[in-house]
PDB file of C-alpha atoms in Angstrom:
ATOM      1  CA  MET A1063    -225.967  35.284 -76.342  1.00  0.00           C
ATOM      2  CA  ILE A1064    -223.769  32.520 -74.905  1.00  0.00           C
ATOM      3  CA  ASN A1065    -220.671  33.656 -76.867  1.00  0.00           C
ATOM      4  CA  ARG A1066    -221.064  37.144 -75.526  1.00  0.00           C
ATOM      5  CA  TYR A1067    -221.201  36.117 -71.930  1.00  0.00           C
ATOM      6  CA  ALA A1068    -218.211  33.542 -72.488  1.00  0.00           C
ATOM      7  CA  CYS A1069    -216.111  36.398 -73.938  1.00  0.00           C
ATOM      8  CA  PHE A1070    -216.926  38.739 -70.966  1.00  0.00           C
ATOM      9  CA  TRP A1071    -216.024  36.068 -68.272  1.00  0.00           C
ATOM     10  CA  GLY A1072    -212.808  35.116 -70.369  1.00  0.00           C
ATOM     11  CA  VAL A1073    -211.648  38.770 -70.239  1.00  0.00           C
ATOM     12  CA  ILE A1074    -212.311  38.896 -66.506  1.00  0.00           C
ATOM     13  CA  PHE A1075    -210.317  35.749 -65.820  1.00  0.00           C
ATOM     14  CA  TRP A1076    -207.414  37.021 -67.784  1.00  0.00           C
ATOM     15  CA  LEU A1077    -207.295  40.329 -66.002  1.00  0.00           C
ATOM     16  CA  CYS A1078    -207.423  38.530 -62.605  1.00  0.00           C
ATOM     17  CA  LEU A1079    -204.628  36.272 -63.587  1.00  0.00           C
ATOM     18  CA  TYR A1080    -202.502  39.164 -64.722  1.00  0.00           C
ATOM     19  CA  ALA A1081    -203.164  41.087 -61.484  1.00  0.00           C
ATOM     20  CA  ARG A1082    -202.140  37.889 -59.318  1.00  0.00           C
ATOM     21  CA  LEU A1083    -198.873  37.580 -61.331  1.00  0.00           C
ATOM     22  CA  GLN A1084    -198.060  41.208 -60.861  1.00  0.00           C
ATOM     23  CA  ALA A1085    -198.647  40.886 -57.102  1.00  0.00           C
ATOM     24  CA  GLN A1086    -196.379  37.976 -56.841  1.00  0.00           C
ATOM     25  CA  ASN A1087    -193.532  39.938 -58.739  1.00  0.00           C
ATOM     26  CA  VAL A1088    -193.815  43.229 -56.547  1.00  0.00           C
ATOM     27  CA  PRO A1089    -192.918  42.594 -52.944  1.00  0.00           C
ATOM     28  CA  PRO A1090    -195.166  44.298 -50.358  1.00  0.00           C
ATOM     29  CA  VAL A1091    -193.917  47.344 -48.746  1.00  0.00           C
ATOM     30  CA  THR A1092    -192.452  46.567 -45.203  1.00  0.00           C
ATOM     31  CA  ILE A1093    -191.485  48.669 -42.324  1.00  0.00           C
ATOM     32  CA  PRO A1094    -187.777  48.614 -41.442  1.00  0.00           C
ATOM     33  CA  GLN A1095    -187.143  46.880 -38.172  1.00  0.00           C
ATOM     34  CA  GLY A1096    -185.136  48.759 -35.548  1.00  0.00           C
ATOM     35  CA  HIS A1097    -184.430  47.513 -31.955  1.00  0.00           C
ATOM     36  CA  PHE A1098    -181.933  47.896 -29.263  1.00  0.00           C
ATOM     37  CA  LEU A1099    -179.776  44.948 -28.432  1.00  0.00           C
ATOM     38  CA  THR A1100    -180.021  45.697 -24.800  1.00  0.00           C
ATOM     39  CA  ASP A1101    -183.092  47.008 -22.680  1.00  0.00           C
ATOM     40  CA  SER A1102    -181.177  49.557 -20.650  1.00  0.00           C
ATOM     41  CA  PHE A1103    -178.034  51.754 -20.791  1.00  0.00           C
ATOM     42  CA  GLU A1104    -175.653  53.567 -18.536  1.00  0.00           C
ATOM     43  CA  ILE A1105    -174.232  57.040 -19.002  1.00  0.00           C
ATOM     44  CA  GLY A1106    -171.166  57.025 -21.248  1.00  0.00           C
ATOM     45  CA  ARG A1107    -171.286  53.231 -21.782  1.00  0.00           C
ATOM     46  CA  PRO A1108    -171.776  52.139 -25.316  1.00  0.00           C
ATOM     47  CA  PHE A1109    -174.537  49.978 -26.411  1.00  0.00           C
ATOM     48  CA  ARG A1110    -176.007  48.612 -29.762  1.00  0.00           C
ATOM     49  CA  PHE A1111    -178.866  49.334 -32.020  1.00  0.00           C
ATOM     50  CA  ALA A1112    -179.702  46.864 -34.857  1.00  0.00           C
ATOM     51  CA  LEU A1113    -181.661  47.972 -38.117  1.00  0.00           C
ATOM     52  CA  SER A1114    -182.776  45.777 -41.029  1.00  0.00           C
ATOM     53  CA  PHE A1115    -184.997  46.357 -44.119  1.00  0.00           C
ATOM     54  CA  ARG A1116    -186.700  43.976 -46.558  1.00  0.00           C
ATOM     55  CA  HIS A1117    -187.159  45.494 -49.981  1.00  0.00           C
ATOM     56  CA  ALA A1118    -187.277  44.617 -53.748  1.00  0.00           C
ATOM     57  CA  VAL A1119    -183.878  43.623 -55.273  1.00  0.00           C
ATOM     58  CA  THR A1120    -184.330  46.329 -57.860  1.00  0.00           C
ATOM     59  CA  GLU A1121    -184.398  49.118 -55.106  1.00  0.00           C
ATOM     60  CA  ASP A1122    -181.507  51.067 -53.788  1.00  0.00           C
ATOM     61  CA  VAL A1123    -181.741  51.941 -50.076  1.00  0.00           C
ATOM     62  CA  LEU A1124    -179.913  54.451 -48.024  1.00  0.00           C
ATOM     63  CA  PHE A1125    -179.511  53.740 -44.382  1.00  0.00           C
ATOM     64  CA  PRO A1126    -179.248  56.777 -41.822  1.00  0.00           C
ATOM     65  CA  ASP A1127    -176.065  58.457 -40.923  1.00  0.00           C
ATOM     66  CA  SER A1128    -174.854  60.045 -37.524  1.00  0.00           C
ATOM     67  CA  THR A1129    -177.282  62.993 -37.729  1.00  0.00           C
ATOM     68  CA  HIS A1130    -180.415  60.870 -37.391  1.00  0.00           C
ATOM     69  CA  PHE A1131    -179.720  59.257 -34.001  1.00  0.00           C
ATOM     70  CA  SER A1132    -180.437  62.047 -31.571  1.00  0.00           C
ATOM     71  CA  PRO A1133    -180.420  62.327 -28.583  1.00  0.00           C
ATOM     72  CA  PHE A1134    -177.823  59.544 -28.913  1.00  0.00           C
ATOM     73  CA  LEU A1135    -174.227  59.848 -30.181  1.00  0.00           C
ATOM     74  CA  LEU A1136    -172.993  57.545 -32.953  1.00  0.00           C
ATOM     75  CA  ARG A1137    -169.757  55.931 -32.181  1.00  0.00           C
ATOM     76  CA  GLU A1138    -169.381  53.200 -34.813  1.00  0.00           C
ATOM     77  CA  THR A1139    -171.200  51.579 -37.630  1.00  0.00           C
ATOM     78  CA  VAL A1140    -171.098  47.914 -38.817  1.00  0.00           C
ATOM     79  CA  VAL A1141    -172.782  47.102 -42.221  1.00  0.00           C
ATOM     80  CA  LEU A1142    -173.719  43.553 -42.657  1.00  0.00           C
ATOM     81  CA  PRO A1143    -173.554  41.941 -46.179  1.00  0.00           C
ATOM     82  CA  THR A1144    -176.879  42.052 -48.290  1.00  0.00           C
ATOM     83  CA  ARG A1145    -178.924  38.763 -48.413  1.00  0.00           C
ATOM     84  CA  THR A1146    -180.982  38.172 -51.497  1.00  0.00           C
ATOM     85  CA  ALA A1147    -183.632  35.507 -52.126  1.00  0.00           C
ATOM     86  CA  ASP A1148    -186.538  35.224 -54.502  1.00  0.00           C
ATOM     87  CA  GLY A1149    -186.336  38.848 -55.577  1.00  0.00           C
ATOM     88  CA  ILE A1150    -186.124  40.172 -51.906  1.00  0.00           C
ATOM     89  CA  SER A1151    -183.034  41.762 -50.444  1.00  0.00           C
ATOM     90  CA  VAL A1152    -182.409  42.242 -46.745  1.00  0.00           C
ATOM     91  CA  ASP A1153    -179.935  44.903 -45.705  1.00  0.00           C
ATOM     92  CA  SER A1154    -178.802  45.162 -42.187  1.00  0.00           C
ATOM     93  CA  ALA A1155    -176.602  47.394 -40.043  1.00  0.00           C
ATOM     94  CA  VAL A1156    -175.497  47.558 -36.252  1.00  0.00           C
ATOM     95  CA  TYR A1157    -174.964  50.946 -34.741  1.00  0.00           C
ATOM     96  CA  THR A1158    -172.890  51.582 -31.601  1.00  0.00           C
ATOM     97  CA  LEU A1159    -174.401  54.437 -29.606  1.00  0.00           C
ATOM     98  CA  VAL A1160    -173.704  56.257 -26.388  1.00  0.00           C
ATOM     99  CA  SER A1161    -175.896  58.485 -24.362  1.00  0.00           C
ATOM    100  CA  PHE A1162    -175.280  61.077 -21.580  1.00  0.00           C
ATOM    101  CA  SER A1163    -178.930  61.631 -20.843  1.00  0.00           C
ATOM    102  CA  THR A1164    -180.559  61.100 -17.399  1.00  0.00           C
ATOM    103  CA  GLU A1165    -184.025  60.674 -18.844  1.00  0.00           C
ATOM    104  CA  PRO A1166    -185.805  57.568 -17.324  1.00  0.00           C
ATOM    105  CA  GLN A1167    -186.492  56.213 -20.826  1.00  0.00           C
ATOM    106  CA  LEU A1168    -185.497  57.106 -24.550  1.00  0.00           C
ATOM    107  CA  ILE A1169    -187.010  56.079 -27.899  1.00  0.00           C
ATOM    108  CA  LEU A1170    -185.577  55.879 -31.214  1.00  0.00           C
ATOM    109  CA  ARG A1171    -186.990  55.901 -34.715  1.00  0.00           C
ATOM    110  CA  VAL A1172    -184.753  56.394 -37.701  1.00  0.00           C
ATOM    111  CA  PRO A1173    -185.407  57.176 -41.395  1.00  0.00           C
ATOM    112  CA  LEU A1174    -184.309  55.178 -44.405  1.00  0.00           C
ATOM    113  CA  TYR A1175    -184.394  56.447 -48.036  1.00  0.00           C
ATOM    114  CA  ILE A1176    -185.585  54.443 -51.091  1.00  0.00           C
ATOM    115  CA  VAL A1177    -183.784  55.988 -54.167  1.00  0.00           C
ATOM    116  CA  GLY A1178    -186.346  56.637 -57.104  1.00  0.00           C
ATOM    117  CA  SER A1179    -185.960  58.080 -60.467  1.00  0.00           C
ATOM    118  CA  ALA A1180    -186.839  61.631 -59.410  1.00  0.00           C
ATOM    119  CA  ASP A1181    -186.416  61.758 -55.640  1.00  0.00           C
ATOM    120  CA  CYS A1182    -186.086  59.551 -52.526  1.00  0.00           C
ATOM    121  CA  THR A1183    -189.029  57.963 -50.514  1.00  0.00           C
ATOM    122  CA  THR A1184    -188.501  58.147 -46.833  1.00  0.00           C
ATOM    123  CA  VAL A1185    -189.534  55.075 -44.734  1.00  0.00           C
ATOM    124  CA  TYR A1186    -189.282  55.147 -40.994  1.00  0.00           C
ATOM    125  CA  SER A1187    -188.272  52.217 -38.815  1.00  0.00           C
ATOM    126  CA  SER A1188    -190.213  50.871 -36.013  1.00  0.00           C
ATOM    127  CA  VAL A1189    -189.930  52.459 -32.651  1.00  0.00           C
ATOM    128  CA  ASP A1190    -187.976  50.993 -29.835  1.00  0.00           C
ATOM    129  CA  THR A1191    -187.399  52.001 -26.226  1.00  0.00           C
ATOM    130  CA  VAL A1192    -184.307  51.818 -24.021  1.00  0.00           C
ATOM    131  CA  PHE A1193    -184.294  52.610 -20.293  1.00  0.00           C
ATOM    132  CA  PHE A1194    -181.804  54.484 -18.175  1.00  0.00           C
ATOM    133  CA  ARG A1195    -179.909  52.438 -15.521  1.00  0.00           C
ATOM    134  CA  SER A1196    -178.142  54.447 -12.838  1.00  0.00           C
ATOM    135  CA  LYS A1197    -175.438  53.172 -10.354  1.00  0.00           C
ATOM    136  CA  LEU A1198    -176.458  55.639  -7.679  1.00  0.00           C
ATOM    137  CA  LEU A1199    -178.534  54.376  -4.777  1.00  0.00           C
ATOM    138  CA  SER A1200    -182.061  55.271  -5.326  1.00  0.00           C
ATOM    139  CA  ALA A1201    -183.034  55.026  -1.712  1.00  0.00           C
ATOM    140  CA  ARG A1202    -182.520  58.046   0.488  1.00  0.00           C
ATOM    141  CA  PRO A1203    -180.477  57.347   3.588  1.00  0.00           C
ATOM    142  CA  ASP A1204    -182.189  57.391   7.043  1.00  0.00           C
ATOM    143  CA  THR A1205    -180.194  60.428   8.148  1.00  0.00           C
ATOM    144  CA  LEU A1206    -179.002  63.604   6.644  1.00  0.00           C
ATOM    145  CA  GLN A1207    -176.220  64.070   8.939  1.00  0.00           C
ATOM    146  CA  LEU A1208    -172.916  64.417   7.040  1.00  0.00           C
ATOM    147  CA  ARG A1209    -170.233  61.907   7.721  1.00  0.00           C
ATOM    148  CA  PRO A1210    -166.867  63.527   8.373  1.00  0.00           C
ATOM    149  CA  SER A1211    -163.809  62.613   6.403  1.00  0.00           C
ATOM    150  CA  LEU A1212    -160.364  63.065   7.779  1.00  0.00           C
ATOM    151  CA  LYS A1213    -158.572  61.862   4.644  1.00  0.00           C
ATOM    152  CA  VAL A1214    -155.989  64.488   3.530  1.00  0.00           C
ATOM    153  CA  VAL A1215    -155.880  64.998  -0.128  1.00  0.00           C
ATOM    154  CA  PRO A1216    -152.541  66.602  -1.499  1.00  0.00           C
ATOM    155  CA  LEU A1217    -153.144  69.412  -3.943  1.00  0.00           C
ATOM    156  CA  ARG A1218    -150.543  70.148  -6.731  1.00  0.00           C
ATOM    157  CA  GLN A1219    -149.033  73.609  -6.278  1.00  0.00           C
ATOM    158  CA  GLU A1220    -149.298  75.746  -9.323  1.00  0.00           C
ATOM    159  CA  LEU A1221    -147.044  78.667 -10.247  1.00  0.00           C
ATOM    160  CA  ASN A1222    -148.812  81.933 -10.863  1.00  0.00           C
ATOM    161  CA  TYR A1223    -146.919  83.053 -13.955  1.00  0.00           C
ATOM    162  CA  PRO A1224    -148.514  86.512 -14.155  1.00  0.00           C
ATOM    163  CA  VAL A1225    -147.784  87.410 -10.583  1.00  0.00           C
ATOM    164  CA  LEU A1226    -144.160  86.042 -11.093  1.00  0.00           C
ATOM    165  CA  LEU A1227    -143.783  88.154 -14.334  1.00  0.00           C
ATOM    166  CA  VAL A1228    -144.982  91.400 -12.510  1.00  0.00           C
ATOM    167  CA  THR A1229    -142.603  90.654  -9.457  1.00  0.00           C
ATOM    168  CA  LEU A1230    -139.528  90.072 -11.642  1.00  0.00           C
ATOM    169  CA  THR A1231    -140.332  93.211 -13.517  1.00  0.00           C
ATOM    170  CA  VAL A1232    -140.835  95.293 -10.495  1.00  0.00           C
ATOM    171  CA  ILE A1233    -137.462  93.850  -9.097  1.00  0.00           C
ATOM    172  CA  GLY A1234    -135.656  94.729 -12.400  1.00  0.00           C
ATOM    173  CA  VAL A1235    -136.901  98.174 -12.552  1.00  0.00           C
ATOM    174  CA  ALA A1236    -135.919  98.665  -8.919  1.00  0.00           C
ATOM    175  CA  VAL A1237    -132.356  97.353  -9.435  1.00  0.00           C
ATOM    176  CA  ALA A1238    -131.989  99.450 -12.574  1.00  0.00           C
ATOM    177  CA  LEU A1239    -133.081 102.623 -10.633  1.00  0.00           C
ATOM    178  CA  ILE A1240    -130.821 101.851  -7.752  1.00  0.00           C
ATOM    179  CA  TYR A1241    -127.795 101.164 -10.019  1.00  0.00           C
ATOM    180  CA  ALA A1242    -128.433 104.331 -12.116  1.00  0.00           C
ATOM    181  CA  LEU A1243    -128.544 106.521  -8.829  1.00  0.00           C
ATOM    182  CA  PHE A1244    -125.995 104.834  -6.667  1.00  0.00           C
ATOM    183  CA  GLY A1245    -124.109 102.523  -9.254  1.00  0.00           C
ATOM    184  CA  GLN A1246    -120.785 104.476  -9.102  1.00  0.00           C
ATOM    185  CA  ALA A1247    -120.860 104.628  -5.300  1.00  0.00           C
ATOM    186  CA  LEU A1248    -121.647 101.042  -4.985  1.00  0.00           C
ATOM    187  CA  ASN A1249    -118.722 100.078  -7.465  1.00  0.00           C
ATOM    188  CA  ARG A1250    -116.250 102.177  -5.406  1.00  0.00           C
ATOM    189  CA  GLN A1251    -117.441 100.444  -2.041  1.00  0.00           C
ATOM    190  CA  TRP A1252    -117.318  97.088  -3.816  1.00  0.00           C
ATOM    191  CA  THR A1253    -113.665  97.641  -4.902  1.00  0.00           C
ATOM    192  CA  LEU A1254    -112.617  98.980  -1.403  1.00  0.00           C
ATOM    193  CA  TRP A1255    -114.330  95.992   0.167  1.00  0.00           C
ATOM    194  CA  GLN A1256    -112.512  93.581  -2.022  1.00  0.00           C
ATOM    195  CA  LEU A1257    -109.183  95.333  -1.309  1.00  0.00           C
ATOM    196  CA  HIS A1258    -109.880  95.148   2.362  1.00  0.00           C
ATOM    197  CA  ARG A1259    -110.968  91.509   2.240  1.00  0.00           C
ATOM    198  CA  ASN A1260    -107.739  90.517   0.396  1.00  0.00           C
ATOM    199  CA  HIS A1261    -105.780  92.458   3.003  1.00  0.00           C
ATOM    200  CA  LEU A1262    -107.376  90.676   5.882  1.00  0.00           C
ATOM    201  CA  ARG A1263    -106.801  87.421   4.211  1.00  0.00           C
ATOM    202  CA  PHE A1264    -103.091  88.007   3.645  1.00  0.00           C
ATOM    203  CA  LEU A1265    -102.609  89.084   7.295  1.00  0.00           C
ATOM    204  CA  ARG A1266    -104.384  85.997   8.412  1.00  0.00           C
ATOM    205  CA  ARG A1267    -102.372  83.580   6.485  1.00  0.00           C
ATOM    206  CA  TYR A1268     -99.130  85.437   7.054  1.00  0.00           C
ATOM    207  CA  ASP A1269     -99.558  85.511  10.751  1.00  0.00           C
ATOM    208  CA  LYS A1270    -100.470  81.857  10.796  1.00  0.00           C
ATOM    209  CA  LEU A1271     -97.119  80.987   9.072  1.00  0.00           C
ATOM    210  CA  VAL A1272     -95.016  83.117  11.189  1.00  0.00           C
ATOM    211  CA  GLY A1273     -96.635  81.980  14.389  1.00  0.00           C
ATOM    212  CA  ALA A1274     -95.881  78.438  13.411  1.00  0.00           C
ATOM    213  CA  ILE A1275     -92.110  78.892  12.950  1.00  0.00           C
ATOM    214  CA  LYS A1276     -89.953  76.867  15.044  1.00  0.00           C
ATOM    215  CA  PRO A1277     -86.156  76.048  14.846  1.00  0.00           C
ATOM    216  CA  GLU A1278     -86.950  72.808  12.933  1.00  0.00           C
ATOM    217  CA  THR A1279     -89.332  74.347  10.575  1.00  0.00           C
ATOM    218  CA  ALA A1280     -87.877  77.774  10.273  1.00  0.00           C
ATOM    219  CA  SER A1281     -86.577  77.475   6.730  1.00  0.00           C
ATOM    220  CA  ASP A1282     -89.781  76.239   5.072  1.00  0.00           C
ATOM    221  CA  LEU A1283     -92.222  78.365   6.841  1.00  0.00           C
ATOM    222  CA  ALA A1284     -90.071  81.530   6.543  1.00  0.00           C
ATOM    223  CA  ASN A1285     -89.830  81.016   2.728  1.00  0.00           C
ATOM    224  CA  GLN A1286     -93.654  80.487   2.402  1.00  0.00           C
ATOM    225  CA  ALA A1287     -94.131  83.708   4.540  1.00  0.00           C
ATOM    226  CA  VAL A1288     -91.767  85.899   2.392  1.00  0.00           C
ATOM    227  CA  VAL A1289     -93.194  84.378  -0.874  1.00  0.00           C
ATOM    228  CA  ARG A1290     -96.693  85.246   0.160  1.00  0.00           C
ATOM    229  CA  TRP A1291     -95.451  88.778   1.369  1.00  0.00           C
ATOM    230  CA  LYS A1292     -93.998  89.402  -2.235  1.00  0.00           C
ATOM    231  CA  ARG A1293     -96.921  88.031  -4.103  1.00  0.00           C
ATOM    232  CA  TYR A1294     -99.270  90.400  -2.113  1.00  0.00           C
ATOM    233  CA  LEU A1295     -97.061  93.384  -2.697  1.00  0.00           C
ATOM    234  CA  GLU A1296     -96.996  92.311  -6.307  1.00  0.00           C
ATOM    235  CA  LYS A1297    -100.810  92.360  -6.618  1.00  0.00           C
ATOM    236  CA  LEU A1298    -101.026  95.699  -4.827  1.00  0.00           C
ATOM    237  CA  GLU A1299     -98.391  97.633  -6.735  1.00  0.00           C
ATOM    238  CA  GLN A1300     -98.632  95.783 -10.036  1.00  0.00           C
ATOM    239  CA  GLN A1301     -94.777  95.140  -9.938  1.00  0.00           C
ATOM    240  CA  PRO A1302     -92.771  91.844 -10.204  1.00  0.00           C
ATOM    241  CA  TYR A1303     -91.661  91.457  -6.638  1.00  0.00           C
ATOM    242  CA  LEU A1304     -91.390  87.763  -6.898  1.00  0.00           C
ATOM    243  CA  THR A1305     -88.587  88.092  -9.464  1.00  0.00           C
ATOM    244  CA  MET A1306     -86.780  91.051  -7.637  1.00  0.00           C
ATOM    245  CA  THR A1307     -83.548  90.769  -5.668  1.00  0.00           C
ATOM    246  CA  THR A1308     -83.411  92.363  -2.213  1.00  0.00           C
ATOM    247  CA  PRO A1309     -81.816  95.627  -3.403  1.00  0.00           C
ATOM    248  CA  GLU A1310     -84.377  95.861  -6.154  1.00  0.00           C
ATOM    249  CA  ILE A1311     -87.231  95.363  -3.568  1.00  0.00           C
ATOM    250  CA  VAL A1312     -85.811  98.160  -1.408  1.00  0.00           C
ATOM    251  CA  SER A1313     -85.527 100.453  -4.260  1.00  0.00           C
ATOM    252  CA  GLN A1314     -88.967  99.754  -5.366  1.00  0.00           C
ATOM    253  CA  ILE A1315     -90.401 100.381  -2.017  1.00  0.00           C
ATOM    254  CA  GLN A1316     -88.571 103.731  -1.860  1.00  0.00           C
ATOM    255  CA  ALA A1317     -89.834 104.615  -5.413  1.00  0.00           C
ATOM    256  CA  GLN A1318     -93.388 104.042  -4.223  1.00  0.00           C
ATOM    257  CA  GLU A1319     -92.765 106.564  -1.465  1.00  0.00           C
ATOM    258  CA  THR A1320     -94.164 104.140   1.030  1.00  0.00           C
ATOM    259  CA  SER A1321     -94.049 105.339   4.557  1.00  0.00           C
ATOM    260  CA  VAL A1322     -92.341 102.440   6.428  1.00  0.00           C
ATOM    261  CA  PRO A1323     -92.044 102.199  10.154  1.00  0.00           C
ATOM    262  CA  ALA A1324     -88.168 102.328   9.635  1.00  0.00           C
ATOM    263  CA  SER A1325     -85.390 103.381   7.407  1.00  0.00           C
ATOM    264  CA  PRO A1326     -84.824 101.838   4.035  1.00  0.00           C
ATOM    265  CA  GLY A1327     -81.776 100.217   5.558  1.00  0.00           C
ATOM    266  CA  ALA A1328     -83.809  98.534   8.158  1.00  0.00           C
ATOM    267  CA  VAL A1329     -86.027  96.987   5.410  1.00  0.00           C
ATOM    268  CA  GLU A1330     -82.985  95.756   3.599  1.00  0.00           C
ATOM    269  CA  ASN A1331     -81.549  94.282   6.810  1.00  0.00           C
ATOM    270  CA  ALA A1332     -84.943  92.567   7.493  1.00  0.00           C
ATOM    271  CA  LEU A1333     -84.894  91.087   3.883  1.00  0.00           C
ATOM    272  CA  LYS A1334     -81.353  89.759   4.462  1.00  0.00           C
ATOM    273  CA  THR A1335     -82.232  88.330   7.895  1.00  0.00           C
ATOM    274  CA  THR A1336     -85.043  86.342   6.175  1.00  0.00           C
ATOM    275  CA  ASP A1337     -82.825  85.152   3.495  1.00  0.00           C
ATOM    276  CA  ARG A1338     -80.317  83.763   6.155  1.00  0.00           C
ATOM    277  CA  LEU A1339     -83.333  82.181   7.808  1.00  0.00           C
ATOM    278  CA  ILE A1340     -84.583  80.593   4.728  1.00  0.00           C
ATOM    279  CA  TYR A1341     -81.109  79.373   3.230  1.00  0.00           C
ATOM    280  CA  GLY A1342     -79.197  78.884   6.413  1.00  0.00           C
ATOM    281  CA  GLY A1343     -82.079  77.690   8.808  1.00  0.00           C
ATOM    282  CA  THR A1344     -80.635  80.218  11.454  1.00  0.00           C
ATOM    283  CA  PHE A1345     -83.502  81.233  13.677  1.00  0.00           C
ATOM    284  CA  THR A1346     -83.023  84.186  16.073  1.00  0.00           C
ATOM    285  CA  ASP A1347     -84.843  86.832  17.745  1.00  0.00           C
ATOM    286  CA  GLU A1348     -83.957  89.266  14.882  1.00  0.00           C
ATOM    287  CA  SER A1349     -85.726  86.691  12.557  1.00  0.00           C
ATOM    288  CA  GLY A1350     -89.082  87.338  14.184  1.00  0.00           C
ATOM    289  CA  GLN A1351     -88.497  91.048  14.199  1.00  0.00           C
ATOM    290  CA  ALA A1352     -87.599  90.969  10.533  1.00  0.00           C
ATOM    291  CA  LEU A1353     -90.768  89.122   9.653  1.00  0.00           C
ATOM    292  CA  GLN A1354     -92.791  91.650  11.734  1.00  0.00           C
ATOM    293  CA  LEU A1355     -91.212  94.484   9.926  1.00  0.00           C
ATOM    294  CA  LEU A1356     -92.192  93.042   6.620  1.00  0.00           C
ATOM    295  CA  ARG A1357     -95.735  92.751   7.874  1.00  0.00           C
ATOM    296  CA  GLU A1358     -95.706  96.428   8.774  1.00  0.00           C
ATOM    297  CA  VAL A1359     -94.420  97.170   5.154  1.00  0.00           C
ATOM    298  CA  ALA A1360     -97.381  95.431   3.780  1.00  0.00           C
ATOM    299  CA  ILE A1361     -99.834  97.179   5.936  1.00  0.00           C
ATOM    300  CA  ARG A1362     -98.508 100.556   5.092  1.00  0.00           C
ATOM    301  CA  THR A1363     -98.381  99.816   1.342  1.00  0.00           C
ATOM    302  CA  TYR A1364    -102.111  98.582   1.665  1.00  0.00           C
ATOM    303  CA  GLN A1365    -103.128 101.761   3.340  1.00  0.00           C
ATOM    304  CA  ARG A1366    -101.400 103.987   0.726  1.00  0.00           C
ATOM    305  CA  ARG A1367    -102.961 101.982  -2.105  1.00  0.00           C
ATOM    306  CA  ARG A1368    -106.387 102.242  -0.551  1.00  0.00           C
ATOM    307  CA  ALA A1369    -106.036 106.071  -0.253  1.00  0.00           C
ATOM    308  CA  VAL A1370    -104.904 106.357  -3.724  1.00  0.00           C
ATOM    309  CA  ARG A1371    -107.580 104.315  -5.160  1.00  0.00           C
ATOM    310  CA  THR A1372    -110.189 106.203  -3.091  1.00  0.00           C
ATOM    311  CA  GLN A1373    -109.002 109.470  -4.445  1.00  0.00           C
ATOM    312  CA  SER A1374    -108.731 108.366  -7.996  1.00  0.00           C
ATOM    313  CA  GLN A1375    -112.311 107.042  -7.859  1.00  0.00           C
ATOM    314  CA  GLN A1376    -113.737 110.285  -6.453  1.00  0.00           C
ATOM    315  CA  SER A1377    -111.739 112.457  -9.018  1.00  0.00           C
ATOM    316  CA  GLU A1378    -112.659 110.307 -12.038  1.00  0.00           C
ATOM    317  CA  PRO A1379    -116.048 108.518 -11.215  1.00  0.00           C
ATOM    318  CA  ASN A1380    -116.381 107.281 -14.826  1.00  0.00           C
ATOM    319  CA  THR A1381    -112.971 105.565 -15.074  1.00  0.00           C
ATOM    320  CA  PRO A1382    -113.262 101.770 -15.442  1.00  0.00           C
ATOM    321  CA  LEU A1383    -112.381  99.931 -12.262  1.00  0.00           C
ATOM    322  CA  SER A1384    -108.897  98.283 -12.259  1.00  0.00           C
ATOM    323  CA  GLU A1385    -108.420  94.681 -11.379  1.00  0.00           C
ATOM    324  CA  SER A1386    -109.179  94.005  -7.701  1.00  0.00           C
ATOM    325  CA  VAL A1387    -106.554  92.524  -5.543  1.00  0.00           C
TER     326      VAL A1387
END
């Protein structure tokens, strides 16, 4: 009887000892500790959240990723080295968060995953609260009257590209239509206007030289006036008047059937008088009359050239314009 009781209590003793040894080897299940490193936050300003978990050294633990921090946004994660002592490992991480919520307070609780042979076991961290801190004045002002502000704020001007494109298109179409309808007439008028402008320019410069002739400056100014006269006729008639002699110039004027205010002999005498004025420096009353006669020749030549060009453009509207004088 005594041996039977002794065996029974011996088995109970060994079972208790085995259970105690197993309890020492298996660490108790703990709750992951999560807490904010600050008690309040501002909109758009980063703040930190620390997370740590004690577990058996033989367990693999997965910490949460960016999808588990709602309503916060995860900006940065810093993982700390694992610490192990007496079969217990401690994993830690610090998360940098940011929030754009205006709720008075926000709570956060994140999941951790213990990797098993078949699946993962989810363990949630402790809950922590953070409070919203606003920089706006919470107290309402004593008056609702608006305070005027006279500060002028310059605004940057912006170009309306669609309107600009439409305007340029309309202008381009209008110009094309005008040119298609009146292009030839406009070209004729432009050519005649250039011819008239060059004629007025010649008369102005020629009269200025002739009017400034004095006995002491007769030779130089007369030479400049005659050279300008020859160059002007050369452009009008497309003939080399600058290299022609006096008889050749008179013959060319007669060949062009230019209606001059005097006989060809008078034109020849006028050219000879200007030659004596240029090379001899002899200034007389005949010198002024000779220069005036050359001016009249240029005017009649211009009038004949203008009439010929007007008739040619009207009879042949598609003929390319010749070089303007």
